[in-house]
N, CA, C and O atoms as a MOPAC input file, in Angstrom:
PM7 MOZYME 1SCF
protein

 N     36.32500 1   220.44400 1   165.14400 1
 C     36.50000 1   222.07100 1   165.70800 1
 C     36.67700 1   222.80300 1   164.34200 1
 O     37.60900 1   222.54300 1   163.58200 1
 N     35.93200 1   223.52900 1   164.14100 1
 C     36.20600 1   224.34600 1   163.21700 1
 C     37.89500 1   225.03800 1   162.69100 1
 O     38.73500 1   225.41600 1   163.50800 1
 N     38.04100 1   225.06300 1   161.53400 1
 C     39.33800 1   225.88900 1   161.13000 1
 C     39.77700 1   227.10900 1   161.76800 1
 O     40.99200 1   227.27700 1   161.86800 1
 N     38.73200 1   228.27100 1   162.36200 1
 C     39.20800 1   228.95300 1   162.87500 1
 C     38.94200 1   229.38400 1   164.43700 1
 O     38.64100 1   230.46800 1   164.93800 1
 N     39.18700 1   228.03600 1   165.02000 1
 C     38.78400 1   227.87700 1   166.23100 1
 C     40.05800 1   227.44000 1   166.62400 1
 O     40.51200 1   226.46500 1   166.02500 1
 N     40.67800 1   227.92500 1   167.44400 1
 C     41.73200 1   227.63500 1   168.06000 1
 C     42.05000 1   227.45700 1   169.41600 1
 O     43.15200 1   227.55200 1   169.95600 1
 N     40.48200 1   227.07200 1   170.11200 1
 C     40.94400 1   226.79200 1   171.68000 1
 C     41.69000 1   225.69200 1   171.99200 1
 O     41.71600 1   225.37200 1   173.18100 1
 N     42.19400 1   225.15500 1   171.34400 1
 C     43.06600 1   223.72300 1   171.43300 1
 C     44.38100 1   224.17100 1   171.72200 1
 O     45.17800 1   223.25000 1   171.90100 1
 N     44.88800 1   225.44500 1   171.83000 1
 C     46.07600 1   226.22700 1   172.22900 1
 C     45.80600 1   227.09000 1   173.05400 1
 O     44.96700 1   227.96700 1   172.84700 1
 N     46.61500 1   226.94700 1   174.33400 1
 C     46.24400 1   227.33700 1   175.32300 1
 C     47.45300 1   228.19200 1   175.74800 1
 O     48.42600 1   227.54300 1   176.13200 1
 N     47.56000 1   229.48100 1   175.74800 1
 C     48.57600 1   230.49900 1   176.13800 1
 C     48.51800 1   231.08700 1   177.78700 1
 O     47.57800 1   231.64400 1   178.35400 1
 N     49.67100 1   230.79400 1   178.23100 1
 C     49.51500 1   231.09700 1   179.50800 1
 C     50.79000 1   232.01200 1   179.84300 1
 O     51.88800 1   231.63400 1   180.25300 1
 N     50.34800 1   233.34300 1   179.55600 1
 C     51.49500 1   234.43100 1   180.12300 1
 C     51.83000 1   234.39700 1   181.64100 1
 O     51.10500 1   234.93200 1   182.48000 1
 N     52.64300 1   233.92400 1   181.85200 1
 C     53.25400 1   233.59700 1   183.17200 1
 C     54.22200 1   234.61100 1   183.58400 1
 O     54.63100 1   234.50000 1   184.74000 1
 N     54.61900 1   235.45900 1   182.96600 1
 C     55.69900 1   236.54300 1   183.40800 1
 C     55.04600 1   237.83600 1   182.41400 1
 O     55.16900 1   238.18100 1   181.23900 1
 N     54.20600 1   238.37200 1   183.75400 1
 C     53.78300 1   239.83100 1   183.28600 1
 C     54.42900 1   241.06400 1   183.19700 1
 O     54.08600 1   242.15500 1   182.74100 1
 N     55.42600 1   240.65300 1   183.72800 1
 C     56.49400 1   242.24800 1   183.29100 1
 C     56.56200 1   242.88900 1   181.93800 1
 O     56.58900 1   244.08200 1   181.63500 1
 N     56.59200 1   241.43400 1   180.94500 1
 C     56.83500 1   242.21100 1   179.31000 1
 C     55.49000 1   241.65700 1   178.73800 1
 O     54.70800 1   240.93400 1   179.35600 1
 N     55.37300 1   242.02700 1   177.69600 1
 C     53.74100 1   241.78700 1   177.25700 1
 C     53.75100 1   240.40200 1   176.35300 1
 O     54.67500 1   239.73300 1   175.89000 1
 N     52.36600 1   240.27600 1   176.30900 1
 C     52.43100 1   238.79600 1   175.42300 1
 C     51.65500 1   239.20500 1   174.02100 1
 O     50.64900 1   239.90600 1   174.13100 1
 N     52.06600 1   238.81300 1   172.77500 1
 C     51.52400 1   239.21900 1   171.84800 1
 C     50.35600 1   237.81700 1   170.93000 1
 O     50.46400 1   237.12700 1   169.91600 1
 N     49.21700 1   238.01800 1   172.13700 1
 C     48.84500 1   236.85800 1   171.88000 1
 C     47.92500 1   236.74400 1   170.73600 1
 O     47.64200 1   235.66400 1   170.21700 1
 N     47.31800 1   238.25100 1   170.23400 1
 C     46.67600 1   237.84300 1   168.72100 1
 C     47.60700 1   237.22700 1   167.62000 1
 O     47.18600 1   236.37300 1   166.83900 1
 N     48.89200 1   237.70000 1   167.59400 1
 C     49.96300 1   237.56500 1   166.96900 1
 C     50.06700 1   235.82900 1   166.70900 1
 O     49.93800 1   235.32000 1   165.59500 1
 N     50.29800 1   235.13800 1   167.84200 1
 C     50.56500 1   234.17800 1   168.17500 1
 C     49.30900 1   233.21000 1   167.99500 1
 O     49.40200 1   232.02000 1   167.69500 1
 N     48.18100 1   233.86800 1   168.21100 1
 C     46.67400 1   233.12700 1   167.86100 1
 C     47.14700 1   232.79000 1   166.26200 1
 O     47.70300 1   231.76500 1   165.86500 1
 N     46.78700 1   233.86400 1   165.55500 1
 C     47.01700 1   233.66900 1   164.41800 1
 C     48.03200 1   232.73600 1   163.56800 1
 O     47.66500 1   232.02500 1   162.63300 1
 N     49.28600 1   232.83800 1   164.00600 1
 C     50.38400 1   231.60300 1   163.78600 1
 C     50.07300 1   230.11700 1   163.84000 1
 O     50.39100 1   229.16900 1   163.12200 1
 N     49.02800 1   230.29700 1   165.40900 1
 C     48.77700 1   229.01700 1   165.41600 1
 C     47.74200 1   228.48000 1   164.66800 1
 O     47.93800 1   227.28300 1   164.46000 1
 N     46.73700 1   228.89200 1   164.19400 1
 C     46.05200 1   228.50800 1   163.37000 1
 C     46.49100 1   228.35300 1   161.79200 1
 O     45.66100 1   227.78800 1   161.08100 1
 N     47.55600 1   228.74000 1   161.25000 1
 C     48.30700 1   228.53800 1   160.24700 1
 C     49.15700 1   227.00100 1   160.68200 1
 O     48.95100 1   225.96000 1   160.05800 1
 N     49.91800 1   227.07800 1   161.60600 1
 C     50.29300 1   226.31400 1   161.99200 1
 C     49.81500 1   224.59400 1   162.07100 1
 O     50.43400 1   223.60100 1   161.68900 1
 N     48.28000 1   224.73300 1   162.81500 1
 C     47.30900 1   223.27100 1   162.75100 1
 C     46.99800 1   223.10400 1   161.42700 1
 O     47.03200 1   221.93800 1   161.03300 1
 N     46.66400 1   224.06800 1   160.52500 1
 C     46.19800 1   223.86400 1   159.20900 1
 C     47.32900 1   223.37400 1   158.58000 1
 O     47.13300 1   222.46100 1   157.77900 1
 N     48.53700 1   223.78100 1   158.75700 1
 C     49.32300 1   223.16400 1   157.86900 1
 C     49.74500 1   221.21200 1   158.07100 1
 O     50.03400 1   220.35500 1   157.23600 1
 N     49.58200 1   221.16900 1   159.60600 1
 C     49.79700 1   219.74800 1   160.01900 1
 C     48.50500 1   219.05600 1   160.69000 1
 O     48.15000 1   219.02600 1   161.86800 1
 N     47.97100 1   218.55400 1   159.61600 1
 C     46.63900 1   218.11400 1   159.63400 1
 C     46.39500 1   216.91500 1   160.61300 1
 O     45.35300 1   216.58900 1   161.18000 1
 N     47.66400 1   216.34000 1   160.65800 1
 C     47.61600 1   215.13300 1   161.37200 1
 C     47.36600 1   215.62700 1   163.04900 1
 O     46.81700 1   214.94500 1   163.91400 1
 N     47.81800 1   216.71900 1   163.17700 1
 C     47.86500 1   217.24600 1   164.73700 1
 C     46.61600 1   217.52800 1   164.87100 1
 O     46.11400 1   216.94700 1   165.83300 1
 N     45.85600 1   218.24400 1   164.24000 1
 C     44.78600 1   219.31000 1   163.96000 1
 C     43.94900 1   219.31500 1   165.58200 1
 O     43.69000 1   220.37700 1   166.14800 1
 N     43.56300 1   217.81700 1   166.23800 1
 C     42.76000 1   217.87100 1   167.05900 1
 C     43.36100 1   217.64200 1   168.47200 1
 O     42.70300 1   217.22600 1   169.42500 1
 N     44.95400 1   218.02300 1   168.51300 1
 C     45.32700 1   217.97000 1   169.74200 1
 C     45.83400 1   219.17500 1   170.62100 1
 O     46.34300 1   220.07600 1   169.95500 1
 N     45.80900 1   219.30800 1   171.54400 1
 C     45.81000 1   220.36700 1   172.59000 1
 C     47.44800 1   220.51300 1   172.47400 1
 O     48.24400 1   219.69100 1   172.02100 1
 N     47.73400 1   221.99000 1   173.10000 1
 C     49.04300 1   222.44600 1   172.95400 1
 C     48.97200 1   223.61900 1   174.13100 1
 O     48.10200 1   224.48600 1   174.06400 1
 N     49.88900 1   223.59400 1   175.15500 1
 C     49.97400 1   224.70400 1   175.96000 1
 C     51.67400 1   225.39600 1   175.38300 1
 O     52.74200 1   224.92600 1   174.99000 1
 N     51.10200 1   226.70600 1   175.63100 1
 C     52.61900 1   227.70000 1   175.39200 1
 C     52.63100 1   228.51800 1   176.56900 1
 O     51.64600 1   229.06900 1   177.06100 1
 N     53.63600 1   228.55400 1   176.92700 1
 C     53.91700 1   229.30200 1   178.51300 1
 C     54.79000 1   230.12400 1   178.30900 1
 O     55.94600 1   229.70600 1   178.23500 1
 N     54.56500 1   231.34000 1   178.17700 1
 C     55.49200 1   232.68300 1   178.22100 1
 C     55.90400 1   233.19200 1   179.59300 1
 O     55.25500 1   233.85000 1   180.40600 1
 N     57.02100 1   232.76900 1   179.64000 1
 C     57.83200 1   232.78200 1   181.03200 1
 C     59.21500 1   233.80100 1   181.07500 1
 O     59.48100 1   234.62400 1   180.19900 1
 N     59.88000 1   233.59100 1   182.08400 1
 C     60.89000 1   234.74800 1   182.54800 1
 C     62.37000 1   233.43400 1   182.39200 1
 O     62.31400 1   232.20500 1   182.42000 1
 N     63.33400 1   234.18700 1   182.26300 1
 C     64.57000 1   233.50300 1   182.24600 1
 C     64.50800 1   232.44300 1   183.49000 1
 O     64.78000 1   231.26700 1   183.25100 1
 N     64.23700 1   232.75000 1   184.50000 1
 C     64.48900 1   232.03600 1   185.77100 1
 C     63.95600 1   230.66400 1   185.56800 1
 O     64.68300 1   229.67600 1   185.67800 1
 N     62.62300 1   230.58800 1   185.25600 1
 C     61.89700 1   229.49500 1   185.08100 1
 C     62.26500 1   228.31700 1   183.93900 1
 O     62.34300 1   227.09200 1   184.02600 1
 N     62.49700 1   229.46800 1   182.58000 1
 C     63.45000 1   228.53400 1   181.58900 1
 C     64.79600 1   228.15600 1   182.09100 1
 O     65.22500 1   227.06900 1   181.70600 1
 N     65.38800 1   228.72800 1   182.72800 1
 C     66.69300 1   228.20900 1   183.14600 1
 C     66.27800 1   227.17400 1   184.13600 1
 O     66.97400 1   226.15900 1   184.11500 1
 N     65.47300 1   227.19600 1   184.84700 1
 C     65.33500 1   225.75800 1   185.94600 1
 C     64.97300 1   224.59000 1   185.36900 1
 O     65.27000 1   223.51600 1   185.89300 1
 N     64.06500 1   224.70000 1   183.84500 1
 C     63.81300 1   223.82800 1   183.12300 1
 C     64.86100 1   223.47800 1   182.37700 1
 O     64.71300 1   222.30200 1   182.04400 1
 N     65.68200 1   223.85300 1   182.02500 1
 C     66.82800 1   223.78300 1   180.78300 1
 C     67.99200 1   222.77200 1   182.05800 1
 O     68.60400 1   221.79100 1   181.63500 1
 N     68.09000 1   223.10000 1   183.16800 1
 C     68.98100 1   222.49500 1   183.98700 1
 C     68.43900 1   221.23400 1   184.40300 1
 O     69.13200 1   220.22100 1   184.50400 1
 N     67.29900 1   221.27700 1   184.62800 1
 C     66.54200 1   219.60300 1   185.17500 1
 C     66.57200 1   218.51000 1   183.63900 1
 O     66.73800 1   217.29500 1   183.74000 1
 N     66.39500 1   219.16600 1   182.38000 1
 C     65.47200 1   218.33500 1   181.17600 1
 C     66.79700 1   218.14800 1   180.66200 1
 O     67.15200 1   216.97900 1   180.50800 1
 N     67.83000 1   219.32700 1   180.27900 1
 C     68.90900 1   219.33200 1   179.23900 1
 C     70.31000 1   219.46800 1   180.24900 1
 O     71.44100 1   219.18000 1   179.85800 1
 N     70.03600 1   219.88300 1   181.38900 1
 C     71.37900 1   219.56800 1   182.15000 1
 C     72.44300 1   220.87000 1   182.15000 1
 O     73.50600 1   221.07300 1   182.73800 1
 N     71.51500 1   221.77000 1   181.05800 1
 C     72.65500 1   223.01400 1   180.81100 1
 C     71.98500 1   224.07800 1   181.59900 1
 O     70.78500 1   224.26300 1   181.39500 1
 N     72.61300 1   224.79600 1   182.47100 1
 C     72.51800 1   225.84500 1   183.76300 1
 C     72.61000 1   226.90900 1   183.17100 1
 O     73.42900 1   227.70200 1   183.63600 1
 N     71.87000 1   227.30000 1   182.02200 1
 C     71.75100 1   229.32800 1   181.91200 1
 C     70.69400 1   229.21100 1   181.22900 1
 O     70.53800 1   228.08300 1   180.76100 1
 N     69.56600 1   230.27900 1   180.89300 1
 C     68.29400 1   230.43700 1   180.44200 1
 C     68.78000 1   229.87400 1   178.80900 1
 O     69.87300 1   229.74200 1   178.25800 1
 N     67.30000 1   229.62400 1   178.37600 1
 C     67.36800 1   229.84700 1   176.80800 1
 C     66.38200 1   230.33300 1   176.40500 1
 O     65.69600 1   230.75600 1   177.33600 1
 N     65.79900 1   230.54500 1   175.09400 1
 C     64.89500 1   231.31400 1   174.32800 1
 C     63.94800 1   230.07100 1   174.36800 1
 O     62.88400 1   230.66700 1   174.53600 1
 N     63.68000 1   229.01400 1   174.33600 1
 C     62.56400 1   228.52400 1   173.93100 1
 C     62.83200 1   226.78600 1   174.18100 1
 O     63.80500 1   226.19900 1   173.70600 1
 N     61.89300 1   226.20300 1   174.91700 1
 C     61.83600 1   224.76400 1   175.26700 1
 C     60.78000 1   224.16300 1   174.35200 1
 O     59.90400 1   224.94800 1   173.98700 1
 N     60.72000 1   223.10200 1   173.98300 1
 C     59.49300 1   222.26100 1   173.54800 1
 C     59.45900 1   221.04300 1   174.39800 1
 O     60.60600 1   220.61200 1   174.52000 1
 N     58.53800 1   220.28400 1   175.06800 1
 C     58.09000 1   219.26700 1   175.45500 1
 C     56.99300 1   218.39600 1   174.72200 1
 O     55.85800 1   218.83700 1   174.54600 1
 N     57.33700 1   217.29100 1   174.35400 1
 C     56.30600 1   216.73200 1   173.78100 1
 C     56.40700 1   215.38200 1   174.28400 1
 O     57.32600 1   214.57500 1   174.43100 1
 N     55.02300 1   215.40200 1   174.52500 1
 C     54.40700 1   214.32500 1   175.33400 1
 C     53.61700 1   213.22200 1   175.03400 1
 O     53.02800 1   212.46800 1   175.80800 1
 N     53.68200 1   213.21400 1   173.61500 1
 C     53.21000 1   211.97900 1   172.81400 1
 C     52.09700 1   211.22000 1   173.52700 1
 O     52.19300 1   210.06600 1   173.94500 1
 N     51.11700 1   211.94800 1   173.60700 1
 C     49.66000 1   211.70200 1   174.13700 1
 C     48.81900 1   211.79200 1   172.47200 1
 O     49.08300 1   212.45000 1   171.46600 1
 N     47.78400 1   210.84900 1   172.77500 1
 C     46.85500 1   211.03200 1   171.92700 1
 C     46.11200 1   212.32500 1   171.11200 1
 O     46.00000 1   212.60300 1   169.91800 1
 N     45.54100 1   213.14000 1   172.70400 1
 C     45.04400 1   214.27500 1   172.38800 1
 C     45.85800 1   215.49300 1   172.88900 1
 O     45.36500 1   216.61900 1   172.81500 1
 N     47.20300 1   215.27300 1   173.43900 1
 C     47.63800 1   216.54100 1   174.12700 1
 C     49.00900 1   216.57000 1   173.41300 1
 O     49.82400 1   215.71100 1   173.75000 1
 N     49.39500 1   217.58700 1   172.33400 1
 C     50.54200 1   217.68100 1   171.75700 1
 C     52.06900 1   217.93200 1   172.77300 1
 O     52.97200 1   217.09600 1   172.76600 1
 N     52.11700 1   218.90900 1   173.40300 1
 C     52.84600 1   219.13900 1   174.54000 1
 C     53.07600 1   220.35900 1   174.79900 1
 O     52.21200 1   221.01400 1   174.21600 1
 N     53.84000 1   221.08900 1   175.41100 1
 C     54.43500 1   222.35700 1   175.77700 1
 C     55.37700 1   222.82200 1   175.35000 1
 O     56.39400 1   222.12900 1   175.31000 1
 N     55.39600 1   224.18600 1   174.86500 1
 C     56.27200 1   225.03200 1   174.54600 1
 C     56.46000 1   226.44300 1   175.47200 1
 O     55.57000 1   227.28800 1   175.37500 1
 N     57.41900 1   226.65800 1   176.21700 1
 C     58.04600 1   227.42600 1   177.15700 1
 C     59.11400 1   228.05300 1   176.30000 1
 O     60.11600 1   227.55700 1   175.78400 1
 N     58.42800 1   229.78200 1   176.28200 1
 C     59.35300 1   230.78100 1   175.70300 1
 C     59.66300 1   231.95800 1   176.73800 1
 O     58.76100 1   232.59200 1   177.28500 1
 N     60.80900 1   232.15600 1   176.92200 1
 C     61.31800 1   233.04000 1   178.05000 1
 C     61.02300 1   234.50700 1   177.08700 1
 O     61.50300 1   234.57500 1   175.95600 1
 N     60.33500 1   235.45500 1   177.56100 1
 C     60.12900 1   236.77100 1   177.12200 1
 C     61.35600 1   237.76600 1   177.33600 1
 O     61.74300 1   238.54000 1   176.46000 1
 N     61.87200 1   237.66400 1   178.49400 1
 C     63.36400 1   238.15300 1   178.41900 1
 C     64.19000 1   238.17900 1   177.49800 1
 O     64.79200 1   239.16000 1   177.06100 1
 N     64.28300 1   236.47300 1   176.97900 1
 C     65.33600 1   236.27200 1   176.00800 1
 C     64.87600 1   236.51400 1   174.71800 1
 O     65.68800 1   236.57600 1   173.79500 1
 N     63.62300 1   236.66500 1   174.51600 1
 C     63.04000 1   237.71300 1   173.41100 1
 C     63.58000 1   238.60300 1   173.37900 1
 O     64.60300 1   238.76700 1   172.71500 1
 N     62.99500 1   239.50400 1   174.15000 1
 C     63.49700 1   240.79300 1   174.42700 1
 C     64.96000 1   241.19800 1   174.00300 1
 O     65.12900 1   242.00300 1   173.08700 1
 N     65.84200 1   240.72200 1   174.57000 1
 C     67.19800 1   240.43600 1   174.37400 1
 C     67.61000 1   240.41400 1   172.92800 1
 O     68.24800 1   241.26100 1   172.30300 1
 N     66.98900 1   238.98400 1   172.43400 1
 C     67.36400 1   238.80700 1   170.82600 1
 C     66.50100 1   239.81300 1   170.06400 1
 O     66.90100 1   240.27500 1   168.99500 1
 N     65.25100 1   240.18300 1   170.62500 1
 C     64.66100 1   241.22800 1   169.42200 1
 C     65.96800 1   242.38700 1   169.29000 1
 O     66.54300 1   242.73100 1   168.25700 1
 N     66.13000 1   242.69000 1   170.20500 1
 C     67.27100 1   244.04200 1   170.18100 1
 C     68.72600 1   243.58000 1   169.29100 1
 O     69.30200 1   244.20800 1   168.40200 1
 N     69.03400 1   242.35700 1   169.84700 1
 C     70.29600 1   241.92900 1   169.05600 1
 C     69.90800 1   241.68800 1   167.50100 1
 O     70.83000 1   242.06100 1   166.77600 1
 N     69.04900 1   241.28600 1   166.94700 1
 C     68.67900 1   240.76200 1   165.93800 1
 C     67.96000 1   241.98800 1   164.94100 1
 O     67.58000 1   241.93400 1   163.77100 1
 N     67.95200 1   243.02800 1   165.87300 1
 C     67.17900 1   244.33000 1   165.35200 1
 C     65.72700 1   244.26700 1   164.83500 1
 O     65.32900 1   245.10400 1   164.02600 1
 N     64.65200 1   242.92800 1   165.46200 1
 C     63.86300 1   242.92200 1   165.00000 1
 C     62.72300 1   243.36800 1   165.74300 1
 O     63.24400 1   244.03700 1   166.63500 1
 N     61.24600 1   243.41200 1   165.95200 1
 C     60.68900 1   243.77600 1   166.60900 1
 C     60.30200 1   242.40200 1   167.76600 1
 O     60.42800 1   241.19800 1   167.54100 1
 N     59.82700 1   243.04600 1   168.97500 1
 C     59.78400 1   242.04500 1   170.10100 1
 C     58.65400 1   241.15600 1   169.81900 1
 O     58.86400 1   240.02700 1   170.26300 1
 N     57.46600 1   241.29700 1   169.19700 1
 C     56.83100 1   240.13000 1   169.07500 1
 C     56.94900 1   239.57800 1   167.83300 1
 O     56.18000 1   238.62300 1   167.71700 1
 N     57.78400 1   239.85100 1   166.58000 1
 C     58.10900 1   239.15500 1   165.80400 1
 C     59.06500 1   237.80000 1   166.40800 1
 O     58.95500 1   236.58200 1   166.26400 1
 N     60.00600 1   238.64600 1   167.12000 1
 C     61.26600 1   237.35500 1   168.03800 1
 C     59.77300 1   236.42800 1   168.69600 1
 O     59.61600 1   235.23200 1   168.44800 1
 N     59.10600 1   236.97800 1   169.26700 1
 C     58.13400 1   235.60800 1   170.11300 1
 C     57.38700 1   234.82000 1   169.17200 1
 O     57.05000 1   233.65400 1   169.38200 1
 N     57.15700 1   235.41500 1   168.22700 1
 C     56.35900 1   234.46300 1   167.32200 1
 C     57.29100 1   233.77200 1   166.84300 1
 O     56.88000 1   232.63200 1   166.63100 1
 N     58.77000 1   233.95700 1   166.45900 1
 C     59.30800 1   233.10300 1   166.12400 1
 C     59.79900 1   231.96400 1   166.86900 1
 O     59.88400 1   230.79500 1   166.49400 1
 N     60.04100 1   232.36400 1   167.73300 1
 C     60.29700 1   231.21800 1   168.80800 1
 C     59.25000 1   230.13600 1   169.10400 1
 O     59.43500 1   228.99400 1   169.52300 1
 N     57.65500 1   231.01100 1   168.66200 1
 C     56.63700 1   230.07400 1   168.86300 1
 C     57.25900 1   228.85400 1   167.81400 1
 O     57.79500 1   227.80700 1   168.17400 1
 N     57.04000 1   229.28100 1   166.53200 1
 C     57.10000 1   228.88800 1   165.54900 1
 C     58.19300 1   227.77600 1   165.44700 1
 O     57.90100 1   226.78700 1   164.77600 1
 N     59.56700 1   227.84000 1   166.11300 1
 C     60.48200 1   227.29500 1   166.24900 1
 C     60.08300 1   225.92200 1   167.14100 1
 O     60.06000 1   224.77300 1   166.70100 1
 N     59.78900 1   226.33500 1   168.44600 1
 C     59.30600 1   225.45600 1   169.38100 1
 C     57.96300 1   224.38200 1   168.78800 1
 O     57.97500 1   223.21400 1   169.17700 1
 N     57.24600 1   224.68300 1   168.18600 1
 C     56.13400 1   224.23500 1   167.76200 1
 C     56.82900 1   223.01100 1   166.46900 1
 O     56.38300 1   221.86400 1   166.46000 1
 N     57.65500 1   223.33700 1   165.70200 1
 C     58.36000 1   222.48300 1   164.76200 1
 C     59.04300 1   221.51400 1   165.77700 1
 O     58.71000 1   220.32900 1   165.78700 1
 N     60.02100 1   222.00800 1   166.65600 1
 C     60.52600 1   220.81500 1   167.31900 1
 C     59.17600 1   219.82200 1   167.82600 1
 O     59.36800 1   218.61800 1   167.65500 1
 N     58.03600 1   220.15600 1   168.34000 1
 C     57.10700 1   219.21100 1   168.82200 1
 C     57.04100 1   218.32200 1   168.19300 1
 O     57.01000 1   217.19900 1   168.69600 1
 N     56.98400 1   218.58700 1   166.50700 1
 C     56.35700 1   217.64000 1   165.34800 1
 C     57.78900 1   217.07900 1   164.43200 1
 O     57.83200 1   216.77800 1   163.23900 1
 N     58.88400 1   217.06300 1   165.43500 1
 C     60.16500 1   216.41700 1   165.40900 1
 C     61.21600 1   216.92400 1   164.77100 1
 O     62.29800 1   216.35900 1   164.61000 1
 N     60.89200 1   218.03900 1   164.38800 1
 C     61.82700 1   218.69500 1   163.65500 1
 C     63.01500 1   218.99200 1   164.76200 1
 O     62.83800 1   219.26000 1   165.95000 1
 N     64.44700 1   218.86000 1   163.96700 1
 C     65.37200 1   219.51000 1   164.79400 1
 C     66.86100 1   220.50800 1   163.95900 1
 O     66.75900 1   220.95400 1   162.81600 1
 N     67.71400 1   220.62400 1   164.54100 1
 C     68.88600 1   221.48500 1   163.92100 1
 C     69.93800 1   221.05600 1   164.17100 1
 O     70.84100 1   221.86300 1   164.39100 1
 N     70.15700 1   219.89500 1   164.21900 1
 C     71.62500 1   219.62200 1   164.77000 1
 C     72.67000 1   219.59200 1   163.64000 1
 O     73.85200 1   219.89000 1   163.81100 1
 N     72.17700 1   219.24100 1   162.57500 1
 C     72.95700 1   219.78000 1   161.09400 1
 C     72.77100 1   220.93100 1   160.43500 1
 O     71.84200 1   221.69900 1   160.68700 1
 N     73.72500 1   221.14300 1   159.46500 1
 C     73.11600 1   222.62200 1   158.95000 1
 C     72.20400 1   222.20100 1   158.19800 1
 O     71.26700 1   222.97100 1   158.40800 1
 N     71.91100 1   221.50300 1   157.49700 1
 C     70.61200 1   220.93400 1   156.61400 1
 C     69.61100 1   220.95600 1   157.43500 1
 O     68.66500 1   221.37300 1   156.76600 1
 N     69.22100 1   220.72400 1   158.62900 1
 C     68.49100 1   220.65500 1   159.44100 1
 C     68.21900 1   221.95500 1   159.89800 1
 O     67.01700 1   222.18000 1   160.04000 1
 N     69.05600 1   222.96300 1   160.19700 1
 C     68.76800 1   224.11300 1   160.46700 1
 C     68.32300 1   225.06500 1   159.77200 1
 O     67.73400 1   226.04300 1   160.23200 1
 N     68.63400 1   224.80000 1   158.28500 1
 C     68.28800 1   225.64000 1   157.23400 1
 C     67.00100 1   225.32500 1   156.97600 1
 O     66.34300 1   226.20100 1   156.41500 1
 N     66.25500 1   223.89200 1   157.34100 1
 C     65.09500 1   223.62600 1   156.97500 1
 C     64.26500 1   224.27100 1   158.09100 1
 O     63.24000 1   224.84000 1   157.71500 1
 N     64.58100 1   224.27400 1   159.59600 1
 C     63.83100 1   224.76300 1   160.33200 1
 C     63.77200 1   226.51600 1   160.05700 1
 O     62.67300 1   227.05600 1   160.18200 1
 N     64.83200 1   227.26000 1   159.73100 1
 C     64.78400 1   228.22200 1   159.55600 1
 C     63.69800 1   228.87800 1   158.17200 1
 O     63.05700 1   229.92800 1   158.23200 1
 N     63.73600 1   228.05800 1   157.16900 1
 C     62.95900 1   227.77200 1   156.19600 1
 C     61.42400 1   227.88100 1   157.05100 1
 O     60.86400 1   228.97600 1   157.02200 1
 N     60.95900 1   227.07500 1   157.58200 1
 C     59.87700 1   226.92300 1   158.25300 1
 C     59.33700 1   228.41500 1   158.96100 1
 O     58.33100 1   229.08600 1   158.73300 1
 N     60.47000 1   228.60700 1   159.91300 1
 C     60.10000 1   230.06500 1   160.74300 1
 C     59.74600 1   231.27400 1   159.89800 1
 O     58.78000 1   231.97800 1   160.19400 1
 N     60.86800 1   231.63500 1   158.37500 1
 C     60.28800 1   232.36700 1   157.63800 1
 C     58.93400 1   232.22000 1   156.82200 1
 O     58.28300 1   233.12800 1   156.30500 1
 N     58.74900 1   231.27600 1   156.83000 1
 C     57.05300 1   230.81500 1   156.38600 1
 C     56.19600 1   230.95200 1   157.06300 1
 O     55.11200 1   231.29600 1   156.59000 1
 N     56.32100 1   230.78200 1   158.12500 1
 C     54.99000 1   231.01500 1   159.46900 1
 C     55.16800 1   232.30800 1   160.24800 1
 O     54.47900 1   232.48300 1   161.25200 1
 N     56.06800 1   233.24800 1   159.84300 1
 C     56.04900 1   234.53600 1   160.68200 1
 C     55.94900 1   235.25900 1   159.95800 1
 O     55.89700 1   236.44700 1   160.27600 1

């Protein structure tokens, strides 16, 4: 795969009511995969969905019966990294709340989900600071 080819990232715009910043996400995906050389040959699905879909997933896999902004599922397969689900509705609400552009919030959620896939978490204060530094670096 060439460095400028990110055909291994599949963006699925599943909630057409809100826009998908595909160019921004593709640019960020290039940076993320270049940073993480050991996963450069793996495929990734990014599903941009509704609160309804992400709430169902959150309930099923985390037993939390409410929507969330992003969920990551690592498939631990040789050539498939996993899936990142981003609620476009949550992104819109959070963008307003944090006074940030909608596209920037979706991009931040993509980066956040990506780092969860490669093993990062934010259970402790130290881990949260590390995750936020990665979000700032790649957004």
